[in-house]
Short mmCIF file of C-alpha atoms (C1' of nucleotides) in Angstrom, two decimals:
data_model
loop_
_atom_site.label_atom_id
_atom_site.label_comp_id
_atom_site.label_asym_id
_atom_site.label_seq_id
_atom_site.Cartn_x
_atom_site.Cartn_y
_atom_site.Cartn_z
CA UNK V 230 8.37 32.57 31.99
CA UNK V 231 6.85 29.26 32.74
CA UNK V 232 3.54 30.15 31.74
CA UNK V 233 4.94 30.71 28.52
CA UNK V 234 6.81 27.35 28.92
CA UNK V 235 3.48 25.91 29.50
CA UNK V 236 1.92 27.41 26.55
CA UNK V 237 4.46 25.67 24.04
CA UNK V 238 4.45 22.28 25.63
CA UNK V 239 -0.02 22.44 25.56
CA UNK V 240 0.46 23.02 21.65
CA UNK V 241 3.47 20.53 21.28
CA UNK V 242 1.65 17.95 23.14
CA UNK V 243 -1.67 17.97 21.66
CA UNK V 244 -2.19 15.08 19.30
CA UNK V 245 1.77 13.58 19.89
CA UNK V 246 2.07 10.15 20.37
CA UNK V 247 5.04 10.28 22.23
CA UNK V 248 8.11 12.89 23.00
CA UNK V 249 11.62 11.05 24.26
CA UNK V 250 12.41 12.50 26.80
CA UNK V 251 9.78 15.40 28.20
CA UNK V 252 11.87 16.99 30.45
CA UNK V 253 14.70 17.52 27.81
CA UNK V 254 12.16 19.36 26.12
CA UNK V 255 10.76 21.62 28.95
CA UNK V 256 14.56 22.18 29.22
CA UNK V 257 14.81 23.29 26.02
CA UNK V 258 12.14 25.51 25.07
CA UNK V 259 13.40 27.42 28.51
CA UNK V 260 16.21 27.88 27.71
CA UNK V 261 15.27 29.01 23.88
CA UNK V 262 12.84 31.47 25.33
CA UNK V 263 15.81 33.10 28.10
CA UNK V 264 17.99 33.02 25.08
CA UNK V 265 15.50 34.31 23.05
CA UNK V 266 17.01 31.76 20.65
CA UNK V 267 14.46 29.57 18.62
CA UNK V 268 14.82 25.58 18.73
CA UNK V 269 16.02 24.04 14.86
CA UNK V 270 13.43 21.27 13.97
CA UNK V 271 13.95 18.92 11.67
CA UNK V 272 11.50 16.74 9.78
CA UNK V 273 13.54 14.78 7.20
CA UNK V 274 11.66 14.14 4.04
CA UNK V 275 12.11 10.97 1.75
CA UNK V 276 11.88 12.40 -2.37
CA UNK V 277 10.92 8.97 -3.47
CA UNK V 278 8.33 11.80 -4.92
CA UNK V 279 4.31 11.68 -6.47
CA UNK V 280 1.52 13.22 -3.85
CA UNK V 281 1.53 14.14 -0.49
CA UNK V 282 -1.21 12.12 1.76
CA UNK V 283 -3.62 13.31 4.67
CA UNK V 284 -0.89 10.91 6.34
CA UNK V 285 1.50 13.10 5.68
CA UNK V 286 0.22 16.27 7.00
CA UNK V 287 0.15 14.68 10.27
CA UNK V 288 3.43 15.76 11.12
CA UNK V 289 3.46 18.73 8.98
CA UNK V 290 0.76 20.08 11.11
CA UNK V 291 2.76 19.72 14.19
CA UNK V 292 5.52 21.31 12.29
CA UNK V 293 3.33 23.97 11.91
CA UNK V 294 2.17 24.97 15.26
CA UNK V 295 6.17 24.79 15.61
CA UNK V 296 6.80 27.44 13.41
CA UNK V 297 3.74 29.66 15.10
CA UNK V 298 5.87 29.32 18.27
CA UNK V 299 8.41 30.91 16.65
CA UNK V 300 10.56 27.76 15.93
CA UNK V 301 13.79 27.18 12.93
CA UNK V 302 12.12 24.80 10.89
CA UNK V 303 13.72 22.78 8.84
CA UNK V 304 12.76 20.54 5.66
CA UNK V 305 15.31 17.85 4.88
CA UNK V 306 15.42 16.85 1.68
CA UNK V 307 17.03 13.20 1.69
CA UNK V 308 18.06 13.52 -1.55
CA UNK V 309 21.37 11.09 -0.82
CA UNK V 310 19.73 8.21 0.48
CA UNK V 311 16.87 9.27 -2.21
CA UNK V 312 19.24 8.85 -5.33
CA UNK V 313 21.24 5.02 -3.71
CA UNK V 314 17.46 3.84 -3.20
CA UNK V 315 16.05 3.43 -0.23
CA UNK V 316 15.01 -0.57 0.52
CA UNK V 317 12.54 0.28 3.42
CA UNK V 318 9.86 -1.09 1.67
CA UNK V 319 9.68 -4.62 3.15
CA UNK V 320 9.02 -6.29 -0.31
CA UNK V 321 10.41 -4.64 -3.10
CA UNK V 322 13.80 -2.44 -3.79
CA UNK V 323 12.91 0.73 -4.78
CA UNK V 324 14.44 2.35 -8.15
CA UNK V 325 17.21 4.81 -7.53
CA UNK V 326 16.43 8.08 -8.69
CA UNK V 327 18.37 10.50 -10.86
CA UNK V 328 20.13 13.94 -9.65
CA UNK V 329 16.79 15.66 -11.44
CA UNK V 330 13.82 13.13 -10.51
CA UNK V 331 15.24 14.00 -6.81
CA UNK V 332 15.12 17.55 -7.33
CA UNK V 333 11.99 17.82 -9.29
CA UNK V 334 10.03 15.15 -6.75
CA UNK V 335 11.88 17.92 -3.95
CA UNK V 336 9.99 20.90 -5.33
CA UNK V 337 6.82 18.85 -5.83
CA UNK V 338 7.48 18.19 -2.10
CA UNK V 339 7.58 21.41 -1.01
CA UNK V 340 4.99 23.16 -3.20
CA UNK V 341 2.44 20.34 -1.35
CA UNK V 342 4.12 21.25 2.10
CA UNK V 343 3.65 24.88 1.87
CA UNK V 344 -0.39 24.28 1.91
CA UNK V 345 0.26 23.49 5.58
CA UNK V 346 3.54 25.24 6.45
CA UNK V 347 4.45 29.00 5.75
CA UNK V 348 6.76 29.16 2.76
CA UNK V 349 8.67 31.98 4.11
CA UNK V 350 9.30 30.68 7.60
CA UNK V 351 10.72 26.67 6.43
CA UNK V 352 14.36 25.88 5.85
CA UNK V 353 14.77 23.54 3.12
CA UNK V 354 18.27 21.11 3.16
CA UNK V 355 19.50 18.40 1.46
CA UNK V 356 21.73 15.54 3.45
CA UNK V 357 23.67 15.00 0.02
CA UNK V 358 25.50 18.23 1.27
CA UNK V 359 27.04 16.00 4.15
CA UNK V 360 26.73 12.23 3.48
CA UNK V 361 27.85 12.10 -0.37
CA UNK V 362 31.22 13.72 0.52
CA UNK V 363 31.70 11.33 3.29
CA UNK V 364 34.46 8.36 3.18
CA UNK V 365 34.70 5.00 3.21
CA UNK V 366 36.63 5.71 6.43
CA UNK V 367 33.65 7.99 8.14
CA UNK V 368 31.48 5.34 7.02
CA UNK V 369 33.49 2.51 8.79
CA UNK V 370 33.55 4.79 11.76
CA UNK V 371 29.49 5.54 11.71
CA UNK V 372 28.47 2.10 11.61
CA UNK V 373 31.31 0.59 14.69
CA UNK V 374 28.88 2.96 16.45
CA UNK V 375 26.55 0.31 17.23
CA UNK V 376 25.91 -3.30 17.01
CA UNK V 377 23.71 -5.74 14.71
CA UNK V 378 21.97 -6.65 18.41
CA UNK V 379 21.07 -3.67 18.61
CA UNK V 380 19.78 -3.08 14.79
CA UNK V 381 17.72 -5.87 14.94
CA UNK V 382 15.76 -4.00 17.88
CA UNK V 383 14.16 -2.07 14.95
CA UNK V 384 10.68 -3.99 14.67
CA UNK V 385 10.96 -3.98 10.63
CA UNK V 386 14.18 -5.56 10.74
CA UNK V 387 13.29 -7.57 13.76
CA UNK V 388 10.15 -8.98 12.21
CA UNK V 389 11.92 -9.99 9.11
CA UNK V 390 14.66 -11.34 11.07
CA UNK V 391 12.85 -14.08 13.09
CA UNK V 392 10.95 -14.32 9.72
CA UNK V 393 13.30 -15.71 8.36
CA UNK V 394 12.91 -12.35 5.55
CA UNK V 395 15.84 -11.20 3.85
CA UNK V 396 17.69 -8.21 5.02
CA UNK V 397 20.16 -6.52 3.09
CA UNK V 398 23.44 -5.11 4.46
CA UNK V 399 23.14 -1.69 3.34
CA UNK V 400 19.64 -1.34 5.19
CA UNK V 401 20.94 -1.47 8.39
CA UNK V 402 22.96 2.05 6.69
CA UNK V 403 19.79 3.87 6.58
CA UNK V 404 18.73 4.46 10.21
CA UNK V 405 22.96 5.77 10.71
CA UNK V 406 22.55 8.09 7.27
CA UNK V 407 19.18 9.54 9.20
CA UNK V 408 20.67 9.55 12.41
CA UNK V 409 23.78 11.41 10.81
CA UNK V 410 21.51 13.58 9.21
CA UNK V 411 20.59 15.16 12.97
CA UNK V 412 24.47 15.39 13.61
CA UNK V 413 24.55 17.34 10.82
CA UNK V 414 21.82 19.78 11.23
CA UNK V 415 22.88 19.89 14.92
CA UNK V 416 18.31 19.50 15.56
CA UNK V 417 16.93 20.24 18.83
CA UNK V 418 13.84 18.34 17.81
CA UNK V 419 13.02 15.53 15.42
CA UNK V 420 9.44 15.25 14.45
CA UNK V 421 8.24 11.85 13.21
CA UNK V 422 5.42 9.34 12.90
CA UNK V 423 5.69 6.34 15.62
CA UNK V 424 7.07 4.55 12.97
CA UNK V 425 10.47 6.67 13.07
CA UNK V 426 10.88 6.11 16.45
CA UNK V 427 13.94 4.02 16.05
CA UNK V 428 15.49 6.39 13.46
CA UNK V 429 14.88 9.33 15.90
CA UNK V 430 16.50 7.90 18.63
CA UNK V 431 19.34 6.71 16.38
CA UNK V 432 20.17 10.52 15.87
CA UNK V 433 20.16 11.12 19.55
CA UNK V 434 22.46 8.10 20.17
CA UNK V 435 25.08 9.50 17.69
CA UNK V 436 24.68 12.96 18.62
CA UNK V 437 25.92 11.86 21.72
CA UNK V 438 28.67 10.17 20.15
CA UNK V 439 29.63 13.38 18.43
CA UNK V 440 29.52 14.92 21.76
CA UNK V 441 26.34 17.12 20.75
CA UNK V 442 23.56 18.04 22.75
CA UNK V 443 20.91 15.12 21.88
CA UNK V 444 17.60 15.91 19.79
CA UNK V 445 13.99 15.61 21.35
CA UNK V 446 12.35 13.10 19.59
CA UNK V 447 8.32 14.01 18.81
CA UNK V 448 6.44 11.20 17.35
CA UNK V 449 2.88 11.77 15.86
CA UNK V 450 0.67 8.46 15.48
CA UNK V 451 0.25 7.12 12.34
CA UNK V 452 -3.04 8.11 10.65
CA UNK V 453 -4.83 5.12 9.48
CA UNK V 454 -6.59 5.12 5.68
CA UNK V 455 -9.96 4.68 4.46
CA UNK V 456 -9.68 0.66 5.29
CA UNK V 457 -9.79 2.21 9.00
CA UNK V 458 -7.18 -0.51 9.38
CA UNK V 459 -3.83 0.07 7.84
CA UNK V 460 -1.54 3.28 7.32
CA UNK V 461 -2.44 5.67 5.06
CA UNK V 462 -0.63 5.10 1.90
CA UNK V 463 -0.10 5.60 -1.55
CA UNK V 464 0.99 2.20 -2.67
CA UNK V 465 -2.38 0.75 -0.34
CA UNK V 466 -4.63 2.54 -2.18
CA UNK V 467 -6.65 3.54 1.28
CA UNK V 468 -5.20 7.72 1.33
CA UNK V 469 -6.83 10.94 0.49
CA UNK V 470 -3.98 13.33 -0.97
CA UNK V 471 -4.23 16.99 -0.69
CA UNK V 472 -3.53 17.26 -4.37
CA UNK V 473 -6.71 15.31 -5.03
CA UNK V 474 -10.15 17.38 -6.20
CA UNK V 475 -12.42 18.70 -3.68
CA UNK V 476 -15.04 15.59 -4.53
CA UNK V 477 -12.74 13.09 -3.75
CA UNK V 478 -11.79 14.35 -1.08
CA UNK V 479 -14.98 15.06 0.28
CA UNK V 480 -16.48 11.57 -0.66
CA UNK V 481 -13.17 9.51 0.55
CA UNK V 482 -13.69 11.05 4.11
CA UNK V 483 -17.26 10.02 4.57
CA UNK V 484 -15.80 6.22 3.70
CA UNK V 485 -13.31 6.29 6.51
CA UNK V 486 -15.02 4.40 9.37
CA UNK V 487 -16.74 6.25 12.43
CA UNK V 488 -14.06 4.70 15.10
CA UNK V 489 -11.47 6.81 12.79
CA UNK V 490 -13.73 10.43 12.49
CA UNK V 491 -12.13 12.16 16.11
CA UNK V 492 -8.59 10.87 15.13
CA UNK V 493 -8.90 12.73 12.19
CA UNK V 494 -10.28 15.68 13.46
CA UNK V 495 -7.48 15.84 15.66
CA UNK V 496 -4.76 15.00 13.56
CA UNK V 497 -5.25 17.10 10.55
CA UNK V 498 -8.16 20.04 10.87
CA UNK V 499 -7.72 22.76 12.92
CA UNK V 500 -10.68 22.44 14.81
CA UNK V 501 -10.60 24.07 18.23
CA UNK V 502 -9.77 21.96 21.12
CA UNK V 503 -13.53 23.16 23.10
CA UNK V 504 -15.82 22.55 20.04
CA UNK V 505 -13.95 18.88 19.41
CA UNK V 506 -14.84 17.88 22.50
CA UNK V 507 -18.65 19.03 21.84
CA UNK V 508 -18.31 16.91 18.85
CA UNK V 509 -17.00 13.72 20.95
CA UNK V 510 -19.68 14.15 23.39
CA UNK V 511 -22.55 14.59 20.83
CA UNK V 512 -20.91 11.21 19.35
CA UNK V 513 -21.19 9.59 22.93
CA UNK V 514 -24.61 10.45 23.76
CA UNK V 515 -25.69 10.04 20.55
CA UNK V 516 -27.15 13.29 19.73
CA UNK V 517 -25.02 14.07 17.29
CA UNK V 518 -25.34 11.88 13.91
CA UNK V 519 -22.00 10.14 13.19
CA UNK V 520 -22.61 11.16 9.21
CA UNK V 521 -23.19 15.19 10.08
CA UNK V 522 -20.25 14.79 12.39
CA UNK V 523 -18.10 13.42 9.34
CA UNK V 524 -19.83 15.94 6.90
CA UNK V 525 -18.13 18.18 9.31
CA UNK V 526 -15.11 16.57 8.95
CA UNK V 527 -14.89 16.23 5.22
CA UNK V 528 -15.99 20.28 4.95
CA UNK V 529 -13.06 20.64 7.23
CA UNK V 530 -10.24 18.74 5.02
CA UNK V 531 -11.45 20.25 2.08
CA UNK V 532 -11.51 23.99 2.95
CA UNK V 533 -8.08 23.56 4.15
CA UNK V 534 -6.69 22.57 0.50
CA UNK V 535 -9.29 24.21 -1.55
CA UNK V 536 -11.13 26.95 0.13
CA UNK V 537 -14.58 27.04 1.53
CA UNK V 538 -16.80 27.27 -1.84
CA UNK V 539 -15.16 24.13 -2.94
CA UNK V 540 -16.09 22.43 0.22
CA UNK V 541 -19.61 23.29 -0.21
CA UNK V 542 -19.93 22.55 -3.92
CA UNK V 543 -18.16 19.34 -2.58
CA UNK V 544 -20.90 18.87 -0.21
CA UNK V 545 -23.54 19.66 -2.55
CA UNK V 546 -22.01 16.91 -4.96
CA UNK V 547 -21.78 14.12 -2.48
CA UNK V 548 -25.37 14.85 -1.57
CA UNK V 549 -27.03 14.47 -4.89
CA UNK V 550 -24.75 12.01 -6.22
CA UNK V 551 -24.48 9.27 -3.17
CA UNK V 552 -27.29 10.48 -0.83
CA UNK V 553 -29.89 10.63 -3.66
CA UNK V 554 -28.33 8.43 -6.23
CA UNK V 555 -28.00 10.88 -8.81
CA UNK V 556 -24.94 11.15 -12.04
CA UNK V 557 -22.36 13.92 -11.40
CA UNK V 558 -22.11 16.62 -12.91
CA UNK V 559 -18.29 16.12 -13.93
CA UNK V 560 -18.59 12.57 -15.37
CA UNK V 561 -14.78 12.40 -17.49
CA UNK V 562 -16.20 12.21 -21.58
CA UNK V 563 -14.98 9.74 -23.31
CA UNK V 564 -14.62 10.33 -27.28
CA UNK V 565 -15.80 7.89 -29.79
CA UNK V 566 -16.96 7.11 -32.91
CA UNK V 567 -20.80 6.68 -33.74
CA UNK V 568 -22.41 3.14 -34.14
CA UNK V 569 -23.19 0.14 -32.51
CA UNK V 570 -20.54 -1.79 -30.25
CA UNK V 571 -20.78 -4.58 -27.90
CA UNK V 572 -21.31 -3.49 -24.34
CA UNK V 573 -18.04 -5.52 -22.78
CA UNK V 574 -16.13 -3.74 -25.39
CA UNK V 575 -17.67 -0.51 -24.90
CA UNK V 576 -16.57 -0.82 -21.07
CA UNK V 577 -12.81 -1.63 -21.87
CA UNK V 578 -12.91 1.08 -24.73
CA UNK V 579 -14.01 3.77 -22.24
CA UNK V 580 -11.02 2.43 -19.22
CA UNK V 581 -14.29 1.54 -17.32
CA UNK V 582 -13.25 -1.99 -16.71
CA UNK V 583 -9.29 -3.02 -17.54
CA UNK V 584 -10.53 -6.21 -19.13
CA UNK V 585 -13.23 -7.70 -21.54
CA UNK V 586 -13.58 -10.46 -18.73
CA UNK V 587 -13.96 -8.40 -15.78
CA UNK V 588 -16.41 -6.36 -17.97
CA UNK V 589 -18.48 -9.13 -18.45
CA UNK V 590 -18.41 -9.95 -14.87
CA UNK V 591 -19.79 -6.36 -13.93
CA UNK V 592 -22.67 -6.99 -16.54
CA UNK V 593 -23.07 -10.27 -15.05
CA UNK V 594 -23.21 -8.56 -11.33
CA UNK V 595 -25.49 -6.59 -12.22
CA UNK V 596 -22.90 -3.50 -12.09
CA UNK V 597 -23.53 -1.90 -15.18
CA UNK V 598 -25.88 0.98 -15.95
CA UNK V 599 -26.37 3.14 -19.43
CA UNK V 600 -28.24 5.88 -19.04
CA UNK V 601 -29.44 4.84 -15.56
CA UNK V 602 -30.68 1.14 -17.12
CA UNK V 603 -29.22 -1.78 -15.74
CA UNK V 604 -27.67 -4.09 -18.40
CA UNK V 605 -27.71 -7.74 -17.24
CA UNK V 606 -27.09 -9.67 -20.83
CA UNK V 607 -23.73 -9.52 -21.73
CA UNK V 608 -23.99 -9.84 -24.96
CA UNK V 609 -26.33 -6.75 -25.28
CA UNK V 610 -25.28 -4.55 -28.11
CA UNK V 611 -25.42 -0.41 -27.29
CA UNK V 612 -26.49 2.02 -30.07
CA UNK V 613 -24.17 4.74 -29.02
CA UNK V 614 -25.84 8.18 -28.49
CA UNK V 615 -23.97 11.92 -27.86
CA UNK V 616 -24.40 12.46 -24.24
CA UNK V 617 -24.53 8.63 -22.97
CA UNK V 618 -24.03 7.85 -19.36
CA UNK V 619 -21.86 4.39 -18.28
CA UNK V 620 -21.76 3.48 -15.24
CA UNK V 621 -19.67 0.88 -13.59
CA UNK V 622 -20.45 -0.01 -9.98
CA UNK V 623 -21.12 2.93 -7.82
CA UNK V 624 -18.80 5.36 -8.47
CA UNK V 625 -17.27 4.92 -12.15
CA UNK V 626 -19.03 7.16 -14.77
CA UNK V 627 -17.90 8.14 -18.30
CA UNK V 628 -19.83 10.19 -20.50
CA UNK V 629 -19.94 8.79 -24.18
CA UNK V 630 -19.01 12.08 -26.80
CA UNK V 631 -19.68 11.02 -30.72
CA UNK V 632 -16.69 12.47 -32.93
"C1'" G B 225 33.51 -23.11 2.09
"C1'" G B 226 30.01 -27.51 3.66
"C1'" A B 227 24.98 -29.64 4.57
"C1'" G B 228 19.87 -29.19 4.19
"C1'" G B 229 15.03 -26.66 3.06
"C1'" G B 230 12.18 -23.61 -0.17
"C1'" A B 231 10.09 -20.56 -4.67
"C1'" U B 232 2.34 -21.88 -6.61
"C1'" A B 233 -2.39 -16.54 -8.68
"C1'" C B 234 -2.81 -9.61 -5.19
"C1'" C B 235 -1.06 -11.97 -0.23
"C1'" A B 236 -0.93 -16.45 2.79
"C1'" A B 237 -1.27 -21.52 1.86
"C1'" A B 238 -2.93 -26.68 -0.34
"C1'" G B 239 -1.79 -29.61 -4.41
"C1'" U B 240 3.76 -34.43 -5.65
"C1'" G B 241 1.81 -37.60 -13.36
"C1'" G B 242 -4.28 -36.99 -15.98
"C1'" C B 243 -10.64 -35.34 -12.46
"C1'" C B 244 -5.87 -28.38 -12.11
"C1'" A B 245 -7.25 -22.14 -14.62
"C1'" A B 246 -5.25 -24.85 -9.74
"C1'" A B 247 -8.62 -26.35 -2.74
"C1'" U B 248 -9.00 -22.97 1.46
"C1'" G B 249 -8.40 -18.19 4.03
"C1'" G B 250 -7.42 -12.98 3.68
"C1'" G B 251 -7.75 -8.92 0.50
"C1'" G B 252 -10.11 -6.76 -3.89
"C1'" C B 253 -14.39 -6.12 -6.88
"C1'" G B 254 -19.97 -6.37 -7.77
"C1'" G B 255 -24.91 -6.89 -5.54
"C1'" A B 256 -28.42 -6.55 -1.09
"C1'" C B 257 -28.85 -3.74 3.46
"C1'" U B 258 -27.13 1.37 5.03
"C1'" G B 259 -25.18 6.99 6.35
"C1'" U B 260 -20.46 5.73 -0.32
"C1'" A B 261 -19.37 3.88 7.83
"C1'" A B 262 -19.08 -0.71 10.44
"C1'" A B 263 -21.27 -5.56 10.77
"C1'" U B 264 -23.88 -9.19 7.91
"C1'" C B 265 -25.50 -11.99 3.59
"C1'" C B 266 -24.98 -13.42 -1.71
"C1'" G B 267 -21.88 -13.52 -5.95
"C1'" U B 268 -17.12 -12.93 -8.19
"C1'" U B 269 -11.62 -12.79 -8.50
"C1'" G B 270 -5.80 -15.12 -15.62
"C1'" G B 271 -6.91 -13.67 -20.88
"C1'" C B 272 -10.06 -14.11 -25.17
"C1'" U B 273 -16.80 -11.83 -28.93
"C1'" U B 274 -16.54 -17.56 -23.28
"C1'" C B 275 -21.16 -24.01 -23.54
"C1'" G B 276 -15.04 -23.37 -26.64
"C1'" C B 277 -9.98 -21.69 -27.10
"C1'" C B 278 -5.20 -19.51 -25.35
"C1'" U B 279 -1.28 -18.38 -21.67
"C1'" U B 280 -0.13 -19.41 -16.28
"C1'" C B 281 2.55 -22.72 -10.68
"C1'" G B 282 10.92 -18.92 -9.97
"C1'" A B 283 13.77 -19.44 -15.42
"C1'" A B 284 15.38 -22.52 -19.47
"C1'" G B 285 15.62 -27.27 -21.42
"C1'" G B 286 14.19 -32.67 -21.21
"C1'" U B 287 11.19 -37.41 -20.12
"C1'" U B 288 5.91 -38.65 -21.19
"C1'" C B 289 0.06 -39.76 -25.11
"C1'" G B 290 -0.25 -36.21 -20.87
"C1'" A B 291 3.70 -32.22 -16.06
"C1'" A B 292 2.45 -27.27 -10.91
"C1'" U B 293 3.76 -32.42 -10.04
"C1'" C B 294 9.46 -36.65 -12.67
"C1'" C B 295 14.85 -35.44 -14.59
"C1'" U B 296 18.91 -31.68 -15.86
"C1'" U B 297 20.93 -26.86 -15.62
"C1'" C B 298 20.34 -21.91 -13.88
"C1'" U B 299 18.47 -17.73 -10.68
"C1'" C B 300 16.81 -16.12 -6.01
"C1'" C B 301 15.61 -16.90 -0.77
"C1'" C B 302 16.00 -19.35 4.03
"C1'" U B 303 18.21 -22.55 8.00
"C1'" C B 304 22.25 -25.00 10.36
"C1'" C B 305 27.62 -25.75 10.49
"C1'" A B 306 32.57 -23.40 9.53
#
RNA sequence: GGAGGGAUACCAAAGUGGCCAAAUGGGGCGGACUGUAAAUCCGUUGGCUUCGCCUUCGAAGGUUCGAAUCCUUCUCCCUCCA
């Protein structure tokens, strides 16, 4: 019996960041395993919609070895606070969504989720069931739960506070519609980035005011992007997404920095504990080449989402293309019509550069190739030919197709 | 409800009548060096077929030969008081 015990808290512990409070847990999973009753997790999911992240599979990975232990897991759909628009981001209010854009953004969701989590094994709820039928009244009630004090000990609204950054009423409504959310679902566990660690203890604070037994709070750490620096996200620019080709992929992991490549081995591949550790030790002594170790890595990510072949091709492509300095094979064509035409406007033409001034700049810097020549006069007119390679920096191609 | 402070380019932050397409820093982009890493160095960072022209300094009007800078109204934010 406490072997097995054991055995859950090893997987549940590897890679967490933090889990408020331990010995809840430990009770917990006993008790699930006496009662041969499995713990409901809940990872609550915002639809604001477009392509999951790397970042994201952080915690669906943990949600994952949940599952193998033979856990309820449970996809929550925040489809309410999805469709009054959700103000977390610091600097801009985000547009509500419709009814459908929820829904649709939902299934998108889940389709990407199921690449990491077994379809037939994940709950999937949505919190309009609970909140949108709630009451002015319940409302009132939730939120004389707690205090502004103790609000402003969230560091995002604390920040902005002594900022002097505006706050909106209704934000301080998100962390009780979340925490509500748990009340609902009645969740043994909440799984989370570090981020979420106010929200997650917000459900166990009113869980205990609704006289439930409180949720264990798991929080992964947050997986930094390619800047090495800041969180993996969409709106930075710095993510890979698992939607994303098996190139990209591949070349966006060999640009994360080295500090970053056992985090990510860790965090999302499913390389074995024993051989990770050979690969931090080859780091250390320095018999192991930080670029084969992050070869590794990038083979890993990409066989997860697109199978072994297309990690090798992937491989293959990165080798020719960066290592050697050679055109790739799958350079997007570009139609137009024969002639002559100014180089600056053949760049903005093809989406190469967004402007005829920054085009002129990348002639100017020396960014420009055709056909593997560097053009430095921007004034240079280009007989176009079938077949013609542009290049823009080091990684924008098009391929020049004569109607 | 009252009093005061503020809004400048991707972000931060100078500029308070012409020399301002707007200092400086960060970020981004390009180049060199590499392992498409980091660090470093150089360049660049509104638009336009560019030694010139056009549109930018919260919004709209006005004063002036000339406005990011002065005046009026409006919008938004912040602080203190109630």
């Amino acid at each position: 019996m406490e072997e097995a015990v054991e055995r859950q808290l090893a997987v549940i512990r590897l890679g967490t960041a933090e889990i408020v409070p331990e010995e809840e847990l430990v009770k917990k999973i006993r008790r699930s395993i006496r009662e041969n009753k499995p713990l409901v997790v809940k990872l609550g999911v915002d639809p604001s919609g477009s392509d999951l992240t790397l970042g994201h599979t952080v915690v669906l990975n943990k949600m994952r070895q949940l599952q193998e232990l033979g856990h309820r897991i449970q996809l929550l759909i925040g489809d309410f606070t999805g469709m009054v628009g959700d103000p977390t981001g610091k600097s801009e209010t985000r547009k509500q969504l419709t009814r459908e854009e929820v829904l649709s953004n939902a299934k998108s969701y889940a389709d990407q989720a199921f690449k990491v989590l077994d379809p037939e094994k994940t709950e999937i709820l949505y919190n309009s069931q609970w909140l949108a039928p709630m009451s002015f009244e319940d409302v009132v009630k939730l939120t004389s739960t707690l205090t502004v004090a103790r609000m402003l000990e969230r560091e995002d609204f604390h920040k902005r506070f002594t900022g002097n950054l505006p706050i909106s009423l209704h934000e301080f409504l998100y962390p009780l519609m979340q925490g509500y959310d748990s009340v609902a679902m009645k969740a043994d566990i909440e799984l989370g980035g570090t981020d979420q660690k106010f929200n997650l203890l917000m459900g166990r604070m009113l869980q205990k005011e609704f006289g439930q037994e409180q949720q264990v709070a798991i929080m992964m750490p947050i997986l930094e992007g390619l800047d090495g620096v800041q969180k993996m996200s969409k709106s930075l620019g710095n993510y890979i997404g698992i939607n994303e080709g098996p190139n990209e992929q591949y070349g966006k992991t060999m640009s994360i920095p080295d500090e970053l490549m056992v985090k990510y081995f860790e965090l999302v591949t499913d390389v074995p504990i024993e051989e990770l550790a050979m690969i931090k030790s080859g780091l250390a002594e320095q018999t192991l080449h930080p670029r084969d170790a992050k070869m590794r890595l990038a083979r890993e990510i990409v066989t997860r989402y697109h199978g072994i072949d297309a990690a090798k091709a992937a491989e293959e492509h990165f080798k020719t293309v960066f290592q050697q300095g050679a055109i790739p094979d799958d350079v997007p064509e570009v139609q137009l019509a024969e002639g002559t035409l100014w180089v600056v406007k053949l760049l903005t033409e093809t989406g190469l550069c967004p402007s005829n001034g920054e085009a002129r700049r990348m002639v100017q810097q020396g960014g420009v190739k055709i056909n593997g020549e560097k053009i430095d006069d921007a004034e240079t007119q280009i007989k176009l030919e079938n077949g013609m390679i542009l290049q823009v920096g080091k990684r924008k191609f098009a391929k020049v197709i004569l109607q």
